[in-house]
Amino acid sequence: MATVKQQVERLRSRKPLIYNITNVVVTNFTANGLYALGASPVMGYAAEEAEELASAADALVLNIGTLTAPQVEVMLTAGRAANKAGTPVILDPVGAGATTYRTEVTHRLLRELDIALIRGNAGEISSLLSEDTDVKGVDGSEGREISAAEAARSLKTVVCVTGRIDQVSDGSVLYHVHGGTPALTDVTGTGCLLTSCIAAFISADGENAAQAAAACAYYSACAKEAERTQPFSGPGSFQQRFLDMLQQLPDEAVGESRITVEEASY
Amino acid sequence: MATVKQQVERLRSRKPLIYNITNVVVTNFTANGLYALGASPVMGYAAEEAEELASAADALVLNIGTLTAPQVEVMLTAGRAANKAGTPVILDPVGAGATTYRTEVTHRLLRELDIALIRGNAGEISSLLSEDTDVKGVDGSEGREISAAEAARSLKTVVCVTGRIDQVSDGSVLYHVHGGTPALTDVTGTGCLLTSCIAAFISADGENAAQAAAACAYYSACAKEAERTQPFSGPGSFQQRFLDMLQQLPDEAVGESRITVEEASY
Amino acid sequence: MATVKQQVERLRSRKPLIYNITNVVVTNFTANGLYALGASPVMGYAAEEAEELASAADALVLNIGTLTAPQVEVMLTAGRAANKAGTPVILDPVGAGATTYRTEVTHRLLRELDIALIRGNAGEISSLLSEDTDVKGVDGSEGREISAAEAARSLKTVVCVTGRIDQVSDGSVLYHVHGGTPALTDVTGTGCLLTSCIAAFISADGENAAQAAAACAYYSACAKEAERTQPFSGPGSFQQRFLDMLQQLPDEAVGESRITVEEASY
């Protein structure tokens, strides 16, 4: 298996075009983060261009963080075109469980589209598995236990559950990614940007679960190094420094994250 | 009365959920600022989820900075649900007076909803009091004199007028907050974020005018410290450093702002 | 001819109001950049206020980066009001050529409005000149050769083509601006913000091509200085430092960019 460093290099040599239909809170941060990683972001919200962008892109990201009804239709149009073109579709169900609408739209996207991977926190992913959820706001994942492998089998796609330790599973293998820093949770959109970075990794290679784990590992290493290389002074400095690291992480720091892989138990 | 420091600590222990229907210019900065303060932001623009979010939230912020007609309806839906649930509704009339539409929508929101507090600059607030206004752009408050106490009595709610010296009044008492720095006016969205921070303070306590004054004092102290702790080099650095301070203001710096309180004169 | 420094000073003394109908990726960065430059930004997306804002503004910027059909109508409404009021209209055809929709909307705006200046990269501008284009994403301009003078004559307006060397032409004279740094291309929205800065320069003086060249020269000098004054550490740091420089560029650094002017050859 290629090392994380090799996977980042391969991504950069291809400069994949990532089409994001995402929320208004994180649009700028997502675009800057994808550029820093070495991908090429495009955002587009018009039904008139959704098919063309989805067909041309190397991956499509659907992020439901600030949904409106017209945007759901654009997501479906883009998603169908991506499915037809063989473009992988990655879903970030921001705030699923926080409102009925978000949960329902997520289920609809899962039902009507072929989704290559879902990334969310434990609260969001568990809200897709049962009715019994109580998510507060869009970052409410404290203390929740969830198995990415069970979620993957239930949702029939690759699932990435991020938290203190990230999990990725396609239902048969299970990756754990150790690393990162809680400082990531102080900046809005770090989960959303990770989803778009996973899309960029996946677009460069068909092994979705392995690629997503590599993306999490690289992302965590960037966060750790961003926190380390300057006396930590708060979320404003961290956000800027994190973008720096996505572009310029020193080679030796890539290894600060650790990926373990095991057969998913039943 | 609790000190500003105690009020911030109380806010952080509750981590209030602040539902923002706000403008596209400041969305990211507002979310990051609320996280830094210790609150939990959520943004949502769909009619389908507005009632649910407004009922679950600890405060609702309506900011008219980049209004569209569908957004006004969502604001009204969210506002009615908030009123029903007892969730305080805070209004930021960005650019009221700059266009007829903004002035009219502000009046409509004031008429149809129970607004707990309005925060604006002198130009915006005075545009709500008379027809005789001439506001240039959305930051046009130079040289204007206005009494928050009179505005509060006229608008029948708590009014916060920010500027070189911030004023807060419920019509019977009048707070003045001394401190801050003009550097705040060089960064877009600092007024909008203050409104959301006031919402977070208010949600933790029912004394709206006193809480808003505490929010202004904390905010000003963060700005002063952000300017002081690094050789001031411009608005980009200041914006980042200000977010750092919202999270990590040293205790001794809280006192850099000064609140005075007096009976409002008639 | 006034020096670039004198032109910046004149702009600041007038503090022009720049009305931006722009894309959601760059809204915050555009507002902060215009404030830093010394202009006064306003964003507005409601048909109800588009005419009033366009009439009051000193320049109108139309940026098609995240178009939707309702937004096109608002652009036309604002554009017509601007034309009637004599407010210059500046167009940024982000991603023209990347989708049929963006190319068609750009042509429609050019047909129905009097556009004072178009700014784009080589890929975007060339897509307006012929059907034979293949633009990847919204930043796809590598290796493309284009003449701003020919584009200006074809499109019958002032054209600014930015890249390693910026070109501005009204069809009869041709300016080249040498300077800048590739770091600019690592931050999203630097092209969009340049368009809004050009609008601010133009609004202060009727010589559109000369003013646009001055804007490019100032912008490039700020970028060069942002890169120089701190050990370059990545796009996050650069973005912040660039905003600092837009406000506080040392006088001696203005000369780091060089403008040449020649008669446009046929």
Short mmCIF file of N, CA and C in Angstrom, two decimals, chain A residues 8 13 19 22 28 38 40 52 61 70 80 84 95 106 124-125 132 170 186 193 218 222 236:
data_model
loop_
_atom_site.label_atom_id
_atom_site.label_comp_id
_atom_site.label_asym_id
_atom_site.label_seq_id
_atom_site.Cartn_x
_atom_site.Cartn_y
_atom_site.Cartn_z
N VAL A 8 -0.45 11.70 -1.23
CA VAL A 8 -0.57 13.16 -1.39
C VAL A 8 0.13 13.59 -2.68
N SER A 13 -0.15 15.57 -8.32
CA SER A 13 0.22 15.45 -9.74
C SER A 13 -1.02 15.44 -10.62
N TYR A 19 -15.95 19.24 -7.17
CA TYR A 19 -17.16 20.06 -7.28
C TYR A 19 -17.90 19.98 -5.95
N THR A 22 -21.98 23.00 -1.20
CA THR A 22 -21.71 22.98 0.24
C THR A 22 -22.41 24.15 0.94
N ASN A 28 -15.59 29.45 1.73
CA ASN A 28 -14.26 30.01 1.52
C ASN A 28 -13.17 29.11 2.08
N GLY A 38 -3.75 20.85 -2.88
CA GLY A 38 -3.26 20.57 -4.23
C GLY A 38 -4.37 20.16 -5.19
N SER A 40 -8.27 21.22 -7.07
CA SER A 40 -8.85 22.39 -7.73
C SER A 40 -10.34 22.43 -7.38
N GLU A 52 -23.20 19.52 -15.92
CA GLU A 52 -21.94 19.72 -16.62
C GLU A 52 -20.77 19.70 -15.63
N VAL A 61 -18.91 16.65 -3.97
CA VAL A 61 -19.18 16.69 -2.53
C VAL A 61 -20.54 17.33 -2.28
N PRO A 70 -34.48 24.40 -2.98
CA PRO A 70 -33.92 24.39 -4.34
C PRO A 70 -32.54 23.72 -4.39
N ARG A 80 -27.03 12.67 -9.81
CA ARG A 80 -27.38 11.73 -10.87
C ARG A 80 -26.37 11.81 -12.02
N LYS A 84 -23.87 8.83 -13.29
CA LYS A 84 -23.85 8.42 -14.69
C LYS A 84 -22.43 8.47 -15.26
N GLY A 95 -25.23 18.15 10.63
CA GLY A 95 -26.42 18.41 11.43
C GLY A 95 -27.54 17.40 11.23
N THR A 106 -30.98 13.71 4.04
CA THR A 106 -29.86 12.76 3.98
C THR A 106 -30.35 11.40 3.52
N GLU A 124 -23.98 12.57 13.98
CA GLU A 124 -24.60 12.63 12.65
C GLU A 124 -24.79 11.23 12.07
N ILE A 125 -23.74 10.41 12.16
CA ILE A 125 -23.84 9.07 11.56
C ILE A 125 -24.87 8.22 12.32
N ASP A 132 -33.69 7.19 17.21
CA ASP A 132 -33.50 7.58 18.60
C ASP A 132 -32.24 8.44 18.76
N ASP A 170 -15.51 0.00 5.16
CA ASP A 170 -16.41 -0.38 4.07
C ASP A 170 -17.28 -1.56 4.49
N ASP A 186 -12.26 23.66 17.32
CA ASP A 186 -12.52 25.07 17.63
C ASP A 186 -12.72 25.92 16.39
N LEU A 193 -14.32 20.58 5.50
CA LEU A 193 -13.12 20.58 4.64
C LEU A 193 -12.51 19.19 4.57
N TYR A 218 -3.40 12.39 6.90
CA TYR A 218 -2.70 13.60 6.46
C TYR A 218 -3.29 14.83 7.15
N CYS A 222 -1.42 17.47 9.68
CA CYS A 222 -1.38 18.92 9.44
C CYS A 222 -1.87 19.69 10.66
N GLY A 236 -8.09 31.54 15.72
CA GLY A 236 -7.80 32.37 14.54
C GLY A 236 -6.44 32.02 13.96
#
